[in-house]
Amino acid sequence: MIEFEQPSRRELLTAIGKAGGAVALYQAMTALGHAAPTQFAGPPKLSGARPGASVVVLGSGLAGMVAALELQKAGYKVQILEFQDRPGGRNYTVRGGDVIKETDGTVQKVQFAPGNYLNPGPWRIPFHHQALLHYCSELGVALEPFVQINLNGYIHSDKAYGGVPQRIAEVGVDYKGHVAELLAKAVNKGALDDTVTAEDKARLLEAMRGWGLLDKNMAYTTSLQTSAQRGYDRPPGGGVNGAPTPSQIASLSDTLDPRVWGTVSGFFSRTMQQTMFQPVGGVDMIGKAFARKLAGLIRLNARVTKIAQDDAGVTVDYVDTVTGKASVAKASYCVCTIPLPLLSQIEVQVSAPKQAAIKSLPYHSSCKVGLEMKRRFWEQDEAIFGGHSFTTQPIGEVGYPSTGFFKPGPAVLLGAYAGGANAYTFAAMTPAQRIETALKQGSVFHKQYRQEFSNGVAVAWTKLPWITSCASTWSEDLRREHYQNLVSVDGRIVLAGEHCSYIGAWMEASLLSAIDAITRLHQRALAA
Amino acid sequence: MRRALAFVLLATAGAAAAQSLGDTTSNGSPGAATTSGEQTYREICQACHMAEAQGGTGPGAAPALAANPRLGDPDYVLTRILRGRAGMPAFAELLTAEQTADVANYVRTHFGNAYSTPITTADVKRLAPPPES
Ligand SMILES: Cc1cc2nc3c(=O)[nH]c(=O)nc-3n(C[C@H](O)[C@H](O)[C@H](O)COP(=O)(O)OP(=O)(O)OC[C@H]3O[C@@H](n4cnc5c(N)ncnc54)[C@H](O)[C@@H]3O)c2cc1C
């Protein structure tokens, strides 16, 4: 296996871009686009809160809870109001016995076996999300590897390979092999003479030969050499029949399918690189650990209906969702982490530009389907240990558990992670229809599906009453017009949460935004 | 069991942009997708605006599109669909211009709305936000 230093790889991809056009350039872009880790300089060092100063935090997602934790450390009197009957917000895991209620009254009861779970929302943590990793460590949340890249998963496209799923290793190796052969041809024809020096031409050819596994004629062919990466028809063994036979390479044309090359280049996305992590036992171990630190401070089943402020402080109206009783919470300051689809429908006493920002930012959605199977057939029959299989079908992918390898008994597959417009298509279905769709489409990968299926759960974020979506969808236009207005401190109120960041739908976003928000709020409080 | 339709994520540029949104948009299922306005309504809009376009209930609910005088303004309708707003998703990168015009015309001529001036794909293109790169 030949490995490249980052710089030579970059040069290589730039060259490919010039010769090979958009496809190759896309790969270069995703590899180069994200570089720096997140902006975390350690937990905030706030101290010396004004005596008697208090903060009401709205929402007990990670943003609300980290804000409460740090403000309390600084000496503020803190209370949290939370709509749901559990803390954690999108940091959410479902297990056997849990009940999921949708906006139209639909109820699902989770039937997973003890120990099994589905993370309907966040499920993986990049190694460079330092704020989140810091708090996991501080709060004693055990992490284990999340297998993001598994080349033994499949890729399926309705427009390539006759619709037959291929192992990711096979298509990935063919893709670079064919591209390398083409680039070598272009170099040898003199097509790059005006961009590559004579010396670099020789080095580039050598690189293409090594990277693409080209033969002595600079061709990408079926051989034991290429099989050493893409896999063999008969793998090397011992004894009399030990000799391997190579696997047949596929065509250039198939590798040019966007699902194929997009998957391969997606592995280079900064947020998807190995090593990734997951909390042992479910992602909600993070939220639960925060909540333990805030025992007694979180009022559950409290839906905020109005937020007002004046010289004396902040007044928050809320309704107890169990008893229907209306109450009022008062504090000196307010950190509001309510997701904008809900906040936009609540009366908030802030400046007109901030109100416009709250109302303007759209959100996107997704749907995850968890399928409990009677046994780990993907491991036992197909040697897939973690990772994903990707498809052009609306389910998007099948995700394999990163934990419990080799265990006998039932295990939960991610049977769908539908995004884009498909998120709403899934939301419009009943849970039973979503599960049926996941079974039908996932059968393209695994013939065992129908035989082994035990039960399932389908979480359509659009239908969850406390958020009605997944996360914010910023565009450059929206950033220019609304971002600073959204995050500014307005009198005694500051917003925080995933939507108040440049990070997007990551738990890191909620932590970094909250730390920044309370730091500014604290300064405002000291200056007052 | 009805057939789930595949809606297009329009361009590879969209796929690249989607990656920077975070974890939640990992797939956009490219595929052929010509659908009628009614089909698009049933497959997508209905999830929030409900079967009779009567709107949802509870916090964060989508408003009724039925008998909605604001639907009289074609540009208002298109801007909402293309750019979204709070709980209303932005569909500029999820639907083709044809699908967008068709579904806009569909809601403007059904559910007690009778705004007959047709919306065209030219209108959609005029109001679409610049593509993210
Ligand atoms: C499908 C999906 C996949 C994801 N994958 C990942 C991943 O792999 N890794 C990762 O790091 N991140 C991931 N994320 C993103 C991550 O979940 C979020 O960025 C983060 O959890 C948001 O935290 P928050 O505190 O900003 O908001 P939330 O957790 O949403 O907290 C807001 C809280 O406000 C409450 N609330 C709402 N309305 C009211 C009201 N009226 N009154 C009182 N309270 C109210 C809500 O109930 C909620 O508890 C994913 C998200 C989704 C949806």
XYZ file of C-alpha atoms and ligand atoms in Angstrom:
714
model
C 0.000 0.000 0.000
C 1.474 3.291 -1.043
C 0.788 6.341 1.043
C 1.148 9.959 0.070
C 2.194 12.934 2.075
C -0.546 15.557 2.124
C 1.279 18.148 -0.049
C 2.033 15.783 -2.903
C -1.541 14.571 -2.790
C -2.763 18.110 -3.097
C -0.543 18.847 -6.035
C -1.729 15.663 -7.567
C -5.389 16.495 -7.212
C -4.895 19.985 -8.527
C -3.266 18.481 -11.566
C -6.098 16.029 -11.933
C -8.538 18.902 -11.728
C -6.854 20.661 -14.572
C -6.777 17.570 -16.723
C -9.900 15.790 -15.563
C -12.311 18.659 -14.956
C -15.061 18.998 -12.419
C -15.200 15.500 -11.009
C -11.585 15.460 -10.023
C -11.671 19.040 -8.844
C -14.585 18.233 -6.578
C -12.454 15.676 -4.853
C -9.681 18.190 -4.504
C -12.138 20.722 -3.075
C -13.540 18.450 -0.412
C -10.065 17.412 0.572
C -8.822 20.977 0.846
C -11.907 22.891 1.929
C -11.823 22.238 5.624
C -8.603 22.564 7.488
C -8.681 24.044 10.959
C -10.095 22.370 14.070
C -12.893 24.130 15.959
C -12.369 27.341 17.889
C -12.130 25.991 21.421
C -9.717 27.579 23.842
C -10.833 25.683 26.911
C -13.974 26.204 28.986
C -14.893 29.842 29.674
C -13.293 31.420 32.703
C -16.158 33.517 33.977
C -16.013 34.639 37.537
C -17.433 37.263 39.793
C -21.062 37.274 38.851
C -22.922 40.221 40.357
C -24.307 39.135 43.708
C -27.902 38.045 43.280
C -27.790 38.089 39.482
C -29.814 35.294 37.919
C -30.200 33.725 34.476
C -33.120 31.839 32.998
C -32.024 29.401 30.304
C -34.632 28.341 27.742
C -34.160 24.833 26.395
C -32.104 22.015 27.890
C -30.206 20.873 24.817
C -26.431 20.873 25.025
C -26.335 24.642 24.401
C -28.683 25.374 27.284
C -27.008 22.948 29.639
C -23.424 24.051 29.015
C -24.580 27.657 29.468
C -26.264 26.783 32.750
C -23.290 24.779 33.987
C -20.736 27.504 33.310
C -22.947 30.372 34.517
C -23.566 28.525 37.730
C -19.830 28.016 38.186
C -19.427 31.778 37.745
C -21.874 32.414 40.580
C -25.147 33.098 38.775
C -28.414 31.707 40.066
C -29.619 29.543 37.199
C -32.894 27.891 36.183
C -33.739 26.036 32.948
C -37.150 25.710 31.294
C -37.567 22.713 29.011
C -40.575 21.859 26.831
C -40.008 18.100 26.819
C -40.233 15.532 29.586
C -36.491 14.872 29.286
C -33.352 16.999 29.085
C -30.927 16.739 26.161
C -32.872 18.143 23.202
C -31.510 16.747 19.964
C -28.968 14.782 22.002
C -31.375 11.890 22.018
C -31.384 8.078 22.121
C -34.367 5.726 21.965
C -34.471 2.317 23.640
C -37.010 -0.434 24.254
C -40.049 0.968 26.074
C -39.544 4.565 24.955
C -42.516 6.366 23.416
C -42.163 8.778 20.486
C -45.010 11.255 19.966
C -45.491 13.079 16.667
C -47.183 16.416 16.013
C -50.348 14.793 14.630
C -50.771 12.497 17.638
C -49.099 9.435 16.089
C -47.357 7.398 18.768
C -44.604 4.808 18.372
C -43.490 2.529 21.140
C -39.937 1.291 20.758
C -39.613 -2.489 21.000
C -35.859 -2.985 20.875
C -34.310 -5.698 23.030
C -32.565 -4.563 26.230
C -29.215 -2.934 25.481
C -30.105 -2.011 21.908
C -30.746 1.567 20.861
C -31.070 4.039 18.003
C -29.567 7.515 17.997
C -32.226 9.320 15.918
C -30.157 12.501 15.799
C -26.473 12.942 16.588
C -24.502 9.701 16.458
C -20.857 10.496 15.660
C -18.205 12.898 16.910
C -15.257 14.142 14.841
C -11.893 13.866 16.576
C -11.387 17.632 16.283
C -14.602 18.715 18.017
C -12.566 19.714 20.997
C -15.223 21.422 23.091
C -17.447 18.365 23.025
C -14.546 16.032 23.727
C -13.514 18.275 26.615
C -16.937 18.117 28.266
C -17.228 14.361 27.670
C -13.996 13.967 29.529
C -14.926 16.427 32.288
C -18.317 14.778 32.795
C -17.032 11.214 32.578
C -18.815 10.207 29.359
C -17.100 7.100 27.974
C -16.403 7.224 24.231
C -15.657 4.422 21.788
C -14.742 4.445 18.096
C -17.484 5.151 15.568
C -16.610 3.319 12.373
C -17.194 5.954 9.712
C -15.079 4.551 6.904
C -15.549 0.898 6.068
C -14.578 0.044 2.522
C -16.301 -3.311 2.837
C -19.695 -1.592 2.825
C -21.555 -1.240 -0.455
C -22.368 1.490 -2.923
C -25.558 1.216 -4.910
C -26.603 3.536 -7.728
C -29.575 3.000 -10.005
C -27.407 4.391 -12.801
C -24.189 2.400 -12.408
C -23.129 -1.248 -12.402
C -26.541 -2.250 -13.716
C -28.011 -1.336 -10.350
C -26.013 -4.045 -8.563
C -24.340 -2.943 -5.296
C -20.538 -2.984 -5.279
C -18.120 -2.997 -2.376
C -16.802 0.510 -1.709
C -13.206 -0.753 -1.988
C -13.879 -2.007 -5.510
C -15.353 1.208 -6.837
C -12.881 3.409 -5.003
C -9.872 1.559 -6.342
C -11.311 1.478 -9.874
C -12.067 5.186 -9.708
C -8.531 6.242 -8.865
C -7.071 3.633 -11.212
C -9.008 4.912 -14.200
C -8.367 8.558 -13.354
C -4.647 7.853 -12.930
C -4.519 6.091 -16.300
C -6.247 9.024 -18.006
C -3.977 11.564 -16.415
C -0.912 9.561 -17.389
C -2.189 9.484 -20.965
C -2.729 13.237 -20.932
C 0.810 13.785 -19.630
C 2.301 11.509 -22.251
C 0.403 13.268 -25.023
C 1.885 16.563 -23.878
C -1.530 17.873 -22.855
C -0.106 19.283 -19.622
C 3.123 20.719 -21.026
C 2.059 24.279 -20.273
C 1.248 23.561 -16.607
C 3.688 20.887 -15.419
C 7.467 21.167 -15.629
C 9.432 18.393 -17.335
C 10.753 17.262 -13.983
C 7.297 17.193 -12.397
C 5.916 15.329 -15.410
C 8.182 12.430 -14.635
C 7.262 12.561 -10.959
C 3.580 12.822 -11.790
C 3.764 9.730 -13.994
C 5.495 7.866 -11.225
C 2.853 9.041 -8.776
C 0.042 7.958 -11.087
C 1.608 4.566 -11.494
C 1.811 4.093 -7.724
C -1.488 5.746 -6.784
C -3.557 4.152 -9.531
C -1.774 0.768 -9.474
C -1.002 1.072 -13.194
C 0.853 -1.686 -15.005
C 4.069 -1.321 -17.001
C 2.083 0.086 -19.931
C 0.561 2.668 -17.605
C -2.805 0.931 -17.876
C -5.261 0.111 -15.096
C -6.041 -3.571 -15.574
C -7.372 -6.681 -13.881
C -4.406 -8.116 -12.000
C -3.269 -9.483 -8.677
C -1.777 -6.039 -8.062
C -5.117 -4.226 -8.373
C -6.853 -7.049 -6.491
C -4.540 -6.439 -3.554
C -6.596 -3.271 -2.997
C -10.036 -3.987 -4.466
C -10.227 -7.614 -3.319
C -9.779 -10.982 -5.069
C -12.130 -13.418 -6.712
C -10.388 -16.091 -4.672
C -8.312 -14.618 -1.862
C -4.825 -15.875 -1.096
C -4.896 -19.033 1.009
C -2.608 -21.763 2.290
C -1.503 -25.094 0.934
C -2.219 -26.636 -2.436
C -4.879 -24.163 -3.550
C -3.300 -21.137 -1.915
C -2.823 -19.147 -5.117
C -5.244 -16.204 -5.428
C -7.216 -15.278 -8.518
C -7.786 -11.594 -9.316
C -11.133 -9.809 -9.404
C -12.375 -8.184 -12.592
C -12.074 -4.379 -12.655
C -15.143 -2.380 -13.756
C -15.429 0.423 -16.291
C -14.434 4.070 -15.980
C -17.986 5.030 -16.873
C -19.475 3.357 -13.792
C -17.084 5.165 -11.484
C -18.228 8.532 -12.871
C -21.617 8.141 -11.210
C -21.944 10.884 -8.558
C -22.999 8.423 -5.841
C -19.773 6.526 -6.521
C -17.156 9.257 -6.626
C -19.119 11.429 -4.186
C -18.966 8.685 -1.557
C -15.275 8.145 -2.027
C -14.450 11.846 -1.810
C -16.910 12.297 1.067
C -14.601 10.247 3.249
C -12.171 13.158 3.062
C -14.656 15.648 4.467
C -12.988 17.145 7.535
C -15.914 16.200 9.737
C -16.054 12.613 8.470
C -12.429 11.592 8.789
C -11.396 8.798 11.105
C -11.060 8.651 14.043
C -14.686 9.363 14.919
C -16.251 8.598 18.316
C -19.593 7.737 19.874
C -20.653 7.626 23.512
C -20.820 4.070 24.858
C -24.472 3.059 25.280
C -26.086 5.867 23.264
C -25.393 9.503 22.436
C -27.746 10.717 25.176
C -25.098 9.754 27.740
C -23.757 13.268 27.078
C -27.036 15.023 27.832
C -27.630 12.836 30.845
C -24.190 13.650 32.224
C -24.839 17.392 31.868
C -28.281 16.983 33.466
C -26.787 15.198 36.480
C -24.621 18.261 37.103
C -27.714 20.452 36.941
C -29.921 18.369 39.203
C -32.839 20.388 40.525
C -32.349 23.271 38.100
C -34.230 21.939 35.064
C -37.989 22.350 34.974
C -39.329 19.786 32.476
C -42.687 19.979 30.654
C -42.382 23.768 30.629
C -43.175 25.252 27.231
C -42.132 28.881 26.873
C -44.816 31.045 25.261
C -43.503 34.596 25.646
C -40.227 36.368 26.423
C -40.200 39.988 27.596
C -37.584 42.303 29.091
C -37.309 45.725 30.710
C -34.850 47.653 32.894
C -35.505 45.377 35.848
C -35.032 42.010 34.150
C -36.490 39.310 31.954
C -39.974 37.828 32.243
C -40.684 34.464 30.631
C -44.187 33.054 30.344
C -44.478 29.293 30.192
C -47.123 26.612 30.295
C -46.891 23.314 32.123
C -47.648 20.830 29.339
C -49.018 18.263 31.797
C -51.297 20.409 33.946
C -51.869 23.260 31.478
C -51.033 25.742 34.219
C -49.496 29.037 33.065
C -46.585 30.450 35.070
C -43.987 33.180 34.897
C -40.228 32.914 35.444
C -38.191 36.013 36.235
C -34.443 36.540 36.049
C -31.854 39.227 35.459
C -30.804 37.695 32.133
C -31.938 35.119 29.597
C -30.090 32.629 27.379
C -32.558 31.365 24.800
C -31.686 28.167 22.902
C -35.156 27.393 21.535
C -34.821 26.217 17.914
C -35.992 28.915 15.486
C -38.941 27.029 13.949
C -40.530 27.287 17.398
C -39.010 30.555 18.567
C -40.280 32.292 15.406
C -43.825 31.630 16.598
C -43.238 32.981 20.135
C -43.489 36.651 21.059
C -39.951 37.787 21.903
C -39.169 41.318 22.979
C -36.017 42.002 21.006
C -34.999 44.485 18.305
C -36.622 44.372 14.886
C -33.437 43.126 13.171
C -33.155 40.235 15.626
C -36.799 39.379 15.121
C -36.224 39.385 11.374
C -33.238 37.070 11.820
C -35.290 34.682 13.979
C -38.013 34.518 11.348
C -35.827 34.324 8.248
C -33.558 31.348 8.777
C -34.999 28.118 7.308
C -34.319 24.655 8.692
C -33.885 21.321 6.937
C -34.911 17.874 8.116
C -34.239 14.167 7.927
C -35.670 10.832 8.939
C -33.853 7.925 10.523
C -35.267 4.422 10.644
C -33.889 1.889 13.120
C -34.413 -1.775 12.237
C -33.840 -4.423 14.854
C -32.631 -7.612 13.178
C -32.593 -11.033 14.832
C -28.890 -11.478 14.198
C -25.879 -9.564 12.860
C -26.057 -11.032 9.360
C -24.016 -8.155 7.919
C -21.128 -9.262 10.138
C -21.732 -13.005 9.996
C -22.521 -13.347 6.270
C -20.839 -10.309 4.701
C -17.946 -9.326 6.958
C -19.179 -5.750 7.423
C -18.150 -4.386 10.818
C -19.498 -0.863 11.236
C -19.548 1.809 8.555
C -22.242 2.326 5.951
C -23.643 1.227 2.619
C -24.773 4.104 0.411
C -27.565 4.212 -2.163
C -29.267 6.627 -4.547
C -32.608 5.468 -3.151
C -34.455 7.778 -0.717
C -33.156 5.868 2.349
C -29.708 7.276 1.500
C -27.788 4.668 3.398
C -27.754 1.678 5.692
C -25.602 2.183 8.798
C -24.061 -0.712 10.697
C -23.531 -0.598 14.472
C -20.009 0.324 15.562
C -20.286 -1.622 18.763
C -21.065 -5.124 19.992
C -19.196 -6.850 17.146
C -19.649 -10.633 17.019
C -22.370 -10.612 19.663
C -25.079 -13.214 19.224
C -28.702 -12.033 19.331
C -30.528 -9.026 17.945
C -28.873 -5.787 16.860
C -30.129 -2.490 15.439
C -29.259 -1.320 11.935
C -29.774 2.223 10.750
C -32.169 1.342 7.923
C -32.606 4.856 6.538
C -31.060 8.290 6.893
C -33.233 10.184 4.460
C -32.283 13.803 3.827
C -33.161 16.546 1.386
C -36.696 16.367 0.034
C -36.855 12.696 1.014
C -36.965 13.776 4.659
C -40.453 15.170 4.041
C -41.543 12.203 1.936
C -40.734 9.979 4.885
C -42.402 12.375 7.321
C -45.611 12.266 5.267
C -45.763 8.462 5.665
C -47.005 6.571 8.713
C -44.244 4.983 10.815
C -45.213 1.553 9.430
C -44.857 2.838 5.851
C -41.447 4.369 6.652
C -40.261 1.045 8.043
C -41.657 -0.854 5.069
C -39.894 1.565 2.686
C -36.627 1.077 4.563
C -36.994 -2.711 4.390
C -37.806 -2.663 0.704
C -35.019 -0.326 -0.328
C -32.433 -1.811 2.020
C -33.087 -5.259 0.545
C -31.032 -4.121 -2.439
C -28.002 -4.692 -0.199
C -29.129 -7.525 2.029
C -31.363 -10.376 0.912
C -31.566 -11.418 4.575
C -33.682 -8.371 5.511
C -37.172 -9.888 5.402
C -36.085 -13.087 7.071
C -34.239 -11.429 9.929
C -36.374 -8.336 10.594
C -37.835 -8.183 14.092
C -39.141 -4.643 14.719
C -38.429 -1.029 13.841
C -38.791 2.610 14.742
C -38.903 5.598 12.385
C -38.024 9.069 13.641
C -39.087 11.810 11.226
C -37.703 15.025 12.692
C -40.357 17.070 10.896
C -42.937 15.405 13.121
C -41.261 16.021 16.485
C -43.302 18.723 18.273
C -40.375 20.345 20.057
C -38.346 21.142 16.922
C -40.227 20.159 13.701
C -36.894 19.906 11.822
C -33.255 18.937 12.160
C -31.102 22.002 11.991
C -30.630 25.455 10.468
C -29.818 25.977 6.784
C -27.598 29.023 6.409
C -26.661 30.414 3.005
C -24.087 33.103 2.307
C -26.923 35.567 1.645
C -28.610 34.821 4.943
C -25.332 35.048 6.830
C -24.642 38.495 5.425
C -28.073 39.810 6.316
C -28.902 38.092 9.589
C -26.067 36.274 11.348
C -24.689 39.105 13.492
C -28.212 40.247 14.336
C -29.072 36.746 15.487
C -26.103 36.303 17.810
C -25.871 39.815 19.293
C -26.735 40.452 22.943
C -30.058 42.312 22.959
C -30.548 44.071 26.298
C -30.761 41.157 28.726
C -31.317 38.409 26.171
C -28.884 36.381 24.091
C -29.603 33.476 21.744
C -27.457 30.353 21.583
C -27.596 26.945 19.947
C -26.591 25.145 16.802
C -28.245 27.901 14.710
C -25.904 30.550 16.181
C -22.738 29.135 14.632
C -20.817 28.586 11.426
C -20.478 24.882 12.217
C -23.885 23.550 11.258
C -25.607 20.499 12.632
C -23.006 19.329 15.117
C -23.108 19.179 18.901
C -19.880 21.206 18.861
C -21.909 24.040 17.357
C -24.243 24.272 20.313
C -21.376 24.232 22.817
C -19.236 26.841 21.063
C -22.168 29.143 20.465
C -23.293 28.903 24.087
C -19.806 29.522 25.467
C -19.476 32.610 23.303
C -22.976 33.826 24.197
C -22.536 33.558 27.968
C -19.096 35.129 27.802
C -20.625 38.201 26.155
C -23.633 38.157 28.470
C -21.331 38.034 31.487
C -19.401 41.041 30.181
C -22.689 42.883 29.682
C -23.745 41.991 33.229
C -20.475 43.235 34.705
C -20.675 46.467 32.723
C -24.258 47.174 33.828
C -47.457 0.275 -0.554
C -47.021 3.355 -2.626
C -43.817 4.059 -4.419
C -41.610 6.630 -2.727
C -40.462 9.198 -5.237
C -36.886 10.237 -5.516
C -36.457 13.985 -5.539
C -33.378 15.518 -6.992
C -30.629 17.279 -5.182
C -30.022 19.560 -8.064
C -26.328 19.898 -8.658
C -23.089 18.463 -7.417
C -22.410 21.972 -6.167
C -25.388 21.378 -3.906
C -23.858 18.165 -2.657
C -20.686 20.006 -1.787
C -22.577 22.792 -0.023
C -24.754 20.291 1.797
C -21.708 18.689 3.347
C -20.792 21.904 5.060
C -24.229 22.065 6.710
C -23.180 19.416 9.164
C -24.163 15.896 9.836
C -27.803 16.094 8.925
C -27.751 16.281 5.137
C -25.691 13.345 4.141
C -27.739 12.375 1.134
C -29.667 14.012 -1.619
C -30.587 11.018 -3.743
C -30.055 12.199 -7.288
C -32.521 10.591 -9.650
C -35.120 11.230 -12.297
C -37.917 13.194 -10.781
C -40.724 14.567 -12.831
C -43.807 14.781 -10.709
C -47.112 16.583 -10.903
C -47.861 19.446 -8.554
C -50.319 17.234 -6.744
C -47.752 14.462 -6.291
C -45.194 16.902 -4.922
C -47.792 18.265 -2.532
C -48.686 14.765 -1.297
C -45.098 13.554 -1.084
C -43.561 16.631 0.532
C -45.732 19.568 1.554
C -48.399 17.416 3.163
C -45.942 16.371 5.881
C -46.444 19.808 7.452
C -49.370 21.548 5.767
C -51.541 18.393 6.120
C -53.800 16.493 3.726
C -56.398 19.226 3.220
C -53.808 22.016 3.497
C -55.535 22.938 6.728
C -52.178 23.415 8.449
C -50.792 21.750 11.531
C -51.541 22.263 15.188
C -49.340 22.980 18.160
C -46.126 24.935 18.516
C -44.083 25.329 15.347
C -47.006 24.246 13.203
C -47.249 25.109 9.511
C -50.028 27.554 8.604
C -53.034 26.609 6.484
C -52.565 27.000 2.748
C -56.296 26.368 2.303
C -58.300 29.524 1.592
C -55.180 31.594 2.207
C -55.386 35.089 0.678
C -51.566 35.451 0.764
C -51.378 32.818 -1.970
C -52.840 35.409 -4.342
C -49.379 36.925 -4.793
C -47.351 34.568 -7.021
C -44.001 36.022 -5.972
C -44.860 35.629 -2.290
C -45.654 31.958 -2.792
C -42.521 31.306 -4.837
C -40.256 33.177 -2.459
C -41.559 31.147 0.473
C -41.063 27.851 -1.366
C -37.633 28.699 -2.768
C -36.052 30.412 0.234
C -37.998 28.971 3.136
C -38.368 30.704 6.476
C -38.117 29.275 10.006
C -40.063 25.981 9.951
C -40.665 26.255 6.194
C -37.719 24.563 4.450
C -35.943 26.171 1.476
C -36.718 24.104 -1.606
C -34.527 25.910 -4.153
C -31.982 23.092 -4.158
C -34.445 20.261 -3.619
C -36.980 20.753 -6.416
C -36.507 21.475 -10.100
C -37.940 24.701 -11.534
C -40.757 22.635 -13.089
C -41.615 20.922 -9.825
C -41.571 24.266 -8.017
C -43.870 25.966 -10.547
C -46.183 22.940 -10.630
C -46.610 22.687 -6.876
C -47.056 26.460 -6.555
C -49.783 26.342 -9.205
C -51.340 23.362 -7.494
C -51.729 25.028 -4.085
C -52.914 28.253 -5.746
C -55.738 26.412 -7.524
C -56.823 23.902 -4.887
C -57.954 23.833 -1.252
C -60.324 26.733 -1.745
C -57.794 28.864 -3.595
C -58.619 29.944 -7.159
C -55.737 32.073 -8.380
C -55.639 31.185 -12.043
C -52.662 33.284 -13.272
C -50.126 30.517 -13.923
C -46.651 30.598 -12.402
C -43.950 29.645 -14.935
C -40.449 28.259 -14.647
C -39.242 31.700 -15.751
C -40.812 33.115 -12.571
C -39.037 30.448 -10.544
C -35.684 31.253 -12.121
C -36.213 34.987 -11.585
C -36.761 34.515 -7.847
C -34.359 31.658 -7.107
C -31.502 32.557 -4.772
C -28.005 32.345 -6.248
C -26.703 28.781 -6.017
C -24.364 28.078 -3.118
C -20.924 27.078 -4.253
C -30.634 13.819 12.404
C -29.535 14.561 13.096
C -28.239 14.087 13.050
C -27.214 14.747 13.702
N -25.970 14.194 13.719
C -25.006 14.748 14.484
C -23.781 14.057 14.716
O -23.578 12.937 14.244
N -22.838 14.658 15.500
C -23.043 15.861 16.085
O -22.159 16.349 16.781
N -24.213 16.540 15.892
C -25.197 16.004 15.124
N -26.403 16.626 14.989
C -26.554 18.023 15.475
C -26.791 18.133 16.974
O -27.795 17.243 17.377
C -27.250 19.554 17.317
O -26.412 20.519 16.712
C -27.264 19.824 18.806
O -27.687 18.698 19.548
C -28.176 20.999 19.072
O -28.147 21.376 20.426
P -28.887 22.707 20.861
O -28.756 22.814 22.322
O -28.424 23.833 20.036
O -30.444 22.502 20.460
P -31.473 21.408 21.003
O -30.784 20.192 21.441
O -32.512 21.278 19.961
O -32.095 22.103 22.313
C -33.174 22.968 22.244
C -34.148 22.607 23.370
O -35.193 23.580 23.408
C -36.374 22.911 23.773
N -37.514 23.742 23.405
C -38.102 23.901 22.185
N -39.131 24.743 22.264
C -39.223 25.148 23.554
C -40.104 26.021 24.256
N -41.092 26.654 23.637
N -39.902 26.169 25.582
C -38.906 25.539 26.230
N -38.038 24.717 25.616
C -38.196 24.530 24.286
C -36.294 21.616 23.029
O -37.147 20.645 23.550
C -34.830 21.259 23.191
O -34.614 20.445 24.317
C -27.467 15.971 14.369
C -28.768 16.468 14.419
C -29.808 15.764 13.815
C -31.195 16.301 13.940
